[in-house]
Structure formats: structure tokens, C-alpha cells
CSV table of N, CA and C and ligand atoms in Angstrom, one decimal:
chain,number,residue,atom,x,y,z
A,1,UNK,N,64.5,157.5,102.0
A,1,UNK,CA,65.7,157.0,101.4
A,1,UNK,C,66.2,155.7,102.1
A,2,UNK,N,66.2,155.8,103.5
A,2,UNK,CA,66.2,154.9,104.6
A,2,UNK,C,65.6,153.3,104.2
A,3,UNK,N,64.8,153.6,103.8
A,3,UNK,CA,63.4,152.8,103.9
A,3,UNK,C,64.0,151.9,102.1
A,4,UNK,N,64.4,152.5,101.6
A,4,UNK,CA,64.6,152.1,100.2
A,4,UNK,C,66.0,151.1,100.2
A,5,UNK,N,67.2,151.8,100.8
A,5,UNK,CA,68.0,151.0,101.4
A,5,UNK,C,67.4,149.7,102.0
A,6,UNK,N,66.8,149.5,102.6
A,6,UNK,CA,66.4,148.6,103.4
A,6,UNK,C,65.8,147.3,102.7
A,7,UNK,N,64.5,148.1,101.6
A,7,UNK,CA,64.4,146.8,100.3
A,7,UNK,C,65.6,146.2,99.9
A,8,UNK,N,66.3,146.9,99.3
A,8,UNK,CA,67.7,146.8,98.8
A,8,UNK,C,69.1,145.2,99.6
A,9,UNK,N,68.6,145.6,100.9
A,9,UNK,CA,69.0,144.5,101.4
A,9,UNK,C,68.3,142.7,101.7
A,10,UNK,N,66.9,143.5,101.7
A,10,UNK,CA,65.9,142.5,101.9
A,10,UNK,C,66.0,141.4,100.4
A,11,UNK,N,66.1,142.3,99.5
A,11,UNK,CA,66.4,141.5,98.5
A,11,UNK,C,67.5,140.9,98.0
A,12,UNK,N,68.8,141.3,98.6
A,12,UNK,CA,69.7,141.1,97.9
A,12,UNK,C,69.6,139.7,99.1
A,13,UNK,N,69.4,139.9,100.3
A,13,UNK,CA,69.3,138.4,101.1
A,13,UNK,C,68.5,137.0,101.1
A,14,UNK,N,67.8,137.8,100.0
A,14,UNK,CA,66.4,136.8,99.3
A,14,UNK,C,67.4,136.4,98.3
A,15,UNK,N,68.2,137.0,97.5
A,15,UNK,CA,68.7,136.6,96.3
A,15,UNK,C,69.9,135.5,96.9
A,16,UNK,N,70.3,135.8,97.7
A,16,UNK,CA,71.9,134.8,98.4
A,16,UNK,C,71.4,133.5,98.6
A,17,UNK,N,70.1,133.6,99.5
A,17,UNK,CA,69.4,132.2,99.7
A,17,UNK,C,69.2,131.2,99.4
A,18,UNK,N,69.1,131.3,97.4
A,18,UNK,CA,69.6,129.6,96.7
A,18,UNK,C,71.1,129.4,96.6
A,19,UNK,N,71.8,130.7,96.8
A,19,UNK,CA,73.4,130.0,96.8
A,19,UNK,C,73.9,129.5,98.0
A,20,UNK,N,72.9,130.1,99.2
A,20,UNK,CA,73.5,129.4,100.7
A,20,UNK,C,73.2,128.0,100.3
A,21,UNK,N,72.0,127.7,99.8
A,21,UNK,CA,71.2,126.3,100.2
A,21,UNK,C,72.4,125.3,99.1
A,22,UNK,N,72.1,125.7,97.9
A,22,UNK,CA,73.3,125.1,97.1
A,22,UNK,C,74.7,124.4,98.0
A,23,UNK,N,75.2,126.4,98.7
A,23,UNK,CA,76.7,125.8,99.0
A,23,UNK,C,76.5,124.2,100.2
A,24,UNK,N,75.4,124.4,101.1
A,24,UNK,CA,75.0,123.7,102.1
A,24,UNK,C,74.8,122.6,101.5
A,25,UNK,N,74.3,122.3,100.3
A,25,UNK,CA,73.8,120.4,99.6
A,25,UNK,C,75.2,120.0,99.0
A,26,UNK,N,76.3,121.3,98.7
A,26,UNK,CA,77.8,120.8,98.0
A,26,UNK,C,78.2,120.0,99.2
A,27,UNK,N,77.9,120.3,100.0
A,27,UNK,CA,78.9,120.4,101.4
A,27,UNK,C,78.3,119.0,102.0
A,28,UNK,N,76.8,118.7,102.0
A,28,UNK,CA,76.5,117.4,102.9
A,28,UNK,C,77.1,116.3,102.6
A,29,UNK,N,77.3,115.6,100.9
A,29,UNK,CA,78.3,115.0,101.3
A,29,UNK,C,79.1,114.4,101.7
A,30,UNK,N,79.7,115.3,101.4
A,30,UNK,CA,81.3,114.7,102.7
A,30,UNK,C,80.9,115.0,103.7
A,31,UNK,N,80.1,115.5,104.3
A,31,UNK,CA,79.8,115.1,106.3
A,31,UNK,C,78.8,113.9,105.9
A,32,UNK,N,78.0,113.5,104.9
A,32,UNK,CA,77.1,112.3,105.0
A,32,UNK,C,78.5,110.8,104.7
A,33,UNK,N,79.0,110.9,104.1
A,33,UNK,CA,80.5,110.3,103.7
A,33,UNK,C,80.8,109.9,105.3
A,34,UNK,N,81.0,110.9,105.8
A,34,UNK,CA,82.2,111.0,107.6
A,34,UNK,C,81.4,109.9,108.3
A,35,UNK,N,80.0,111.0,107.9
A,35,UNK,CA,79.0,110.0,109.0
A,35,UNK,C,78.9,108.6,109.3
A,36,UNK,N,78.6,108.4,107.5
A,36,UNK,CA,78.1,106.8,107.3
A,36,UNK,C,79.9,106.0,107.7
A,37,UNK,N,81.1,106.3,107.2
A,37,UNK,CA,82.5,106.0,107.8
A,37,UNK,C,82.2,105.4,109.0
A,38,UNK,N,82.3,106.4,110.0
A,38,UNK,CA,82.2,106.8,111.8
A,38,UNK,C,81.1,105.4,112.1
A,39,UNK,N,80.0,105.2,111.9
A,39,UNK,CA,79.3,104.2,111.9
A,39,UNK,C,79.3,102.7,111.3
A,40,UNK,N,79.9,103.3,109.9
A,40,UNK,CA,80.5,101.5,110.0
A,40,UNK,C,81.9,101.5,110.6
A,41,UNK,N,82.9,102.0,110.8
A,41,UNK,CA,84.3,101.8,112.0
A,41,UNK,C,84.8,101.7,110.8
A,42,UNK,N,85.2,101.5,109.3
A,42,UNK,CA,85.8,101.0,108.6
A,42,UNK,C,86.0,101.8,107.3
A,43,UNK,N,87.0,102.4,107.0
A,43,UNK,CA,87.6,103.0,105.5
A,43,UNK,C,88.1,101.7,104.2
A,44,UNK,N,87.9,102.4,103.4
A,44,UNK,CA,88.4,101.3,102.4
A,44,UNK,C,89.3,101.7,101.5
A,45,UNK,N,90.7,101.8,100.9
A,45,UNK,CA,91.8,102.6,100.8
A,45,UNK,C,91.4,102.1,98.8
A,46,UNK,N,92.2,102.6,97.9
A,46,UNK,CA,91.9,102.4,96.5
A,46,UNK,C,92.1,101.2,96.0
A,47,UNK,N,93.7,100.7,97.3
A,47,UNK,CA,93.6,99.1,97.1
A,47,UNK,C,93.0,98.2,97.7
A,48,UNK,N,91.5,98.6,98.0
A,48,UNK,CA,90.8,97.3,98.6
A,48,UNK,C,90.9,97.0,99.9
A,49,UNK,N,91.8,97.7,100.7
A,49,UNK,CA,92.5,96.9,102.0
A,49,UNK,C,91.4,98.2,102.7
A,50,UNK,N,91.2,97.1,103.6
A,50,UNK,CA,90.2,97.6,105.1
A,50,UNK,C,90.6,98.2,106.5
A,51,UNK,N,90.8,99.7,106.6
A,51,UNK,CA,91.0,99.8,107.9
A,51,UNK,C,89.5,100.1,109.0
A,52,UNK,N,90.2,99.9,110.0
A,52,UNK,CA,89.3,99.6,111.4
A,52,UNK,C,89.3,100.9,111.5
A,53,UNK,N,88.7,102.0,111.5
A,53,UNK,CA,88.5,103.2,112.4
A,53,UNK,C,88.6,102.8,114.4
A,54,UNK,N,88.2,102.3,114.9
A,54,UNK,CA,88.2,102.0,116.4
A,54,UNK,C,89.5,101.2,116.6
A,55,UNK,N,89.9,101.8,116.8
A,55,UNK,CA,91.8,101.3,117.3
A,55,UNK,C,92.8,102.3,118.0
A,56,UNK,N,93.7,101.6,118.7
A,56,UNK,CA,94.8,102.2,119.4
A,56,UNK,C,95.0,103.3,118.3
A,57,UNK,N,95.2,104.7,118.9
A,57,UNK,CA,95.6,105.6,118.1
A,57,UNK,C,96.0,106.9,118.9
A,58,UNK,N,96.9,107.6,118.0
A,58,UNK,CA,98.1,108.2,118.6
A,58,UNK,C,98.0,110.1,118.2
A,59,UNK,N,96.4,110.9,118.6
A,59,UNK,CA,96.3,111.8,118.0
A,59,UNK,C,97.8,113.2,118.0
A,60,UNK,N,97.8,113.6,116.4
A,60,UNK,CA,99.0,114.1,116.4
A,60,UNK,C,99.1,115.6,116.9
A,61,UNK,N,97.7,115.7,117.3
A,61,UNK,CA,97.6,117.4,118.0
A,61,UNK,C,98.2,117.2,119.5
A,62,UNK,N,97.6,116.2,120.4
A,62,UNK,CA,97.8,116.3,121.6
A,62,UNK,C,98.5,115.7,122.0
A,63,UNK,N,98.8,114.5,121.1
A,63,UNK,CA,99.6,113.0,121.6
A,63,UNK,C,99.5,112.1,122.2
A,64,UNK,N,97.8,112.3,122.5
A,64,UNK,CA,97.4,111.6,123.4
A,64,UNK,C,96.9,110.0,123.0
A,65,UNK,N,97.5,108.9,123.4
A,65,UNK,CA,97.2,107.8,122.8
A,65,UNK,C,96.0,106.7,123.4
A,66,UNK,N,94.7,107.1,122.8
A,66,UNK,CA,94.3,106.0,123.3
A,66,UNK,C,93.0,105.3,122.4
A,67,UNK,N,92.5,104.4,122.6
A,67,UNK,CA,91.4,103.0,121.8
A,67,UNK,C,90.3,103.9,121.8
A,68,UNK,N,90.4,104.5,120.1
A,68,UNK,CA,89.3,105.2,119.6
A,68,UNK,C,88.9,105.0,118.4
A,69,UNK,N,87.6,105.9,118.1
A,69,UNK,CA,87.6,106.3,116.6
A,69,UNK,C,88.7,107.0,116.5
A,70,UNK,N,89.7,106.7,114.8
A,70,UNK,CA,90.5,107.8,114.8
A,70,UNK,C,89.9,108.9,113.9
A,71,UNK,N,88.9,109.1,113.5
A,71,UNK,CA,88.2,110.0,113.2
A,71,UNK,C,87.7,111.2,114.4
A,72,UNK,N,88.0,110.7,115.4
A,72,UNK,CA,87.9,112.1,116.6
A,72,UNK,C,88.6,111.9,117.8
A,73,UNK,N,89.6,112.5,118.3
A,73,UNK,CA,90.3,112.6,119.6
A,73,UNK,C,89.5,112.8,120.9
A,74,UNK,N,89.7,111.8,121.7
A,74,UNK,CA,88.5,111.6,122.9
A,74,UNK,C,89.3,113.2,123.9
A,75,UNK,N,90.1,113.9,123.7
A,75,UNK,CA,91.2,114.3,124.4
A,75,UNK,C,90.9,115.6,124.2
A,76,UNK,N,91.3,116.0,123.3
A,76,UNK,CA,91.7,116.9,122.6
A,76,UNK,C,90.0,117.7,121.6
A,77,UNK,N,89.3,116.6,121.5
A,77,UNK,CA,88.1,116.8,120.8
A,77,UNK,C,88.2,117.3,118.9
A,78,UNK,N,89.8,117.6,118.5
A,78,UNK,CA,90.1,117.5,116.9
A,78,UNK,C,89.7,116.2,116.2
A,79,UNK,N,88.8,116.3,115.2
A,79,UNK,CA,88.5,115.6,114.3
A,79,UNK,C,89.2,115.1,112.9
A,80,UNK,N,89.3,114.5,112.6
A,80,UNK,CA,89.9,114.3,111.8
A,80,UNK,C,89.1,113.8,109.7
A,81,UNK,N,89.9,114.3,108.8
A,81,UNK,CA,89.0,113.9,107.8
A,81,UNK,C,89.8,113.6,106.6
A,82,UNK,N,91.2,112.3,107.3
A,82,UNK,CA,91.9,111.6,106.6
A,82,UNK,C,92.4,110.5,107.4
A,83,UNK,N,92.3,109.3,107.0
A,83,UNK,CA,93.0,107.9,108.0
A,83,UNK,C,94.0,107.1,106.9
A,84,UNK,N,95.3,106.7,107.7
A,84,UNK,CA,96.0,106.6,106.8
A,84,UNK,C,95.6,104.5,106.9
A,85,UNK,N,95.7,104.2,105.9
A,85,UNK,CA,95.6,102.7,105.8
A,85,UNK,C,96.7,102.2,106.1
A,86,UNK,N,96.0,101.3,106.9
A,86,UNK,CA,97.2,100.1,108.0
A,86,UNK,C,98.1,99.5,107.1
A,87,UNK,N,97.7,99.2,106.1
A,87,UNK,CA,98.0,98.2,105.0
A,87,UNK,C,99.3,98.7,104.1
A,88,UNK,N,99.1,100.1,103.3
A,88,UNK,CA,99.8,100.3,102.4
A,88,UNK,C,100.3,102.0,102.7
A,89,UNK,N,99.5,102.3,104.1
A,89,UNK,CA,100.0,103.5,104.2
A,89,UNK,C,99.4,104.4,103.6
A,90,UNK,N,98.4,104.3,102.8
A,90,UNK,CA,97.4,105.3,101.9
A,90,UNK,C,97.1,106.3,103.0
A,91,UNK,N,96.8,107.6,102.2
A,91,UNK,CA,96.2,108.3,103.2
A,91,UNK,C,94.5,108.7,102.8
A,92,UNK,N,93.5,108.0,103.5
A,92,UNK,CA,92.5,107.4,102.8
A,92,UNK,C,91.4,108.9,103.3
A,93,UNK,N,91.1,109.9,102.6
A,93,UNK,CA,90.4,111.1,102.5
A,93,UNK,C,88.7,110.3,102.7
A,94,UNK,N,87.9,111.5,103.7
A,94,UNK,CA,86.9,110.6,104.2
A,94,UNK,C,85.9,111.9,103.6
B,101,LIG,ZN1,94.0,114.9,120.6
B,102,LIG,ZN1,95.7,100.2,101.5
């Protein structure tokens, strides 16, 4: 009976396995999004206007202010996955 249970799980973790991989390709994305961001230094808000990701910045967990990506706190190590635009104040979702 042991032994039967045991298929039972084997399978049902065979069966989860295209939903893991699925949820995993929904999800790359926006970390491929962050990524490519993070490496060009630069967000682009709806109106066109360009912010600098590498700049004086003032993380709001720790407080700590200094010349970074503001996509991650040198400090504190919280990441972030919104920058608000210099320009118009947007808050530009990454
Ligand atoms: Zn911080
Ligand atoms: Zn803007």
C-alpha cells in the first residue's frame, strides 16, 4: 500500500513539472526586463523622458544616500522594481 502511495506522488510531481517550467518562463521576463534596464543604466517613462539609473540616490528602507544603481541599495542590499522619472515623476515599473 506503501509502495502505491509512493507512485501516486511520483506522478503527481511529474504532472506539476510543466506548470513549474511554465510559471518559471511567465516570470523570466521581467527579471530579463530588470536585467537588460540594470545594464543599459537607463529607464524610459510613457513620456519619452530618460532616467539615469546610476545616480545620487536616497534608498527609502535604510536612508542611506549614495551614487548608485537605484535599482539596488549598496547598503542595505533591497532591490528595487520601480524608478520614479526625474522628469515628470512617473513611477516607471521595471
Ligand atoms: Zn538601503
Ligand atoms: Zn517622465
Amino acid at each position: 500500500m506503501a509502495e502505491r502511495v509512493d507512485w501516486i506522488s511520483v506522478v503527481l510531481v511529474i504532472l506539476s513539472l510543466p506548470v513549474r517550467i511554465v510559471l518559471a518562463l511567465l516570470r523570466l521576463p521581467a527579471d530579463l526586463r530588470r536585467v537588460e534596464a540594470a545594464r543599459r543604466g537607463v529607464v524610459t517613462c510613457s513620456s519619452g523622458h530618460v532616467t539615469t539609473l546610476m545616480r545620487m540616490a536616497r534608498c527609502p528602507v535604510c536612508a542611506a544616500v549614495k551614487p548608485t544603481n537605484v535599482l539596488l541599495c549598496p547598503v542595505c542590499k533591497t532591490s528595487f522594481a520601480a524608478v520614479t522619472c526625474s522628469e515628470c515623476g512617473e513611477t516607471v515599473f521595471i
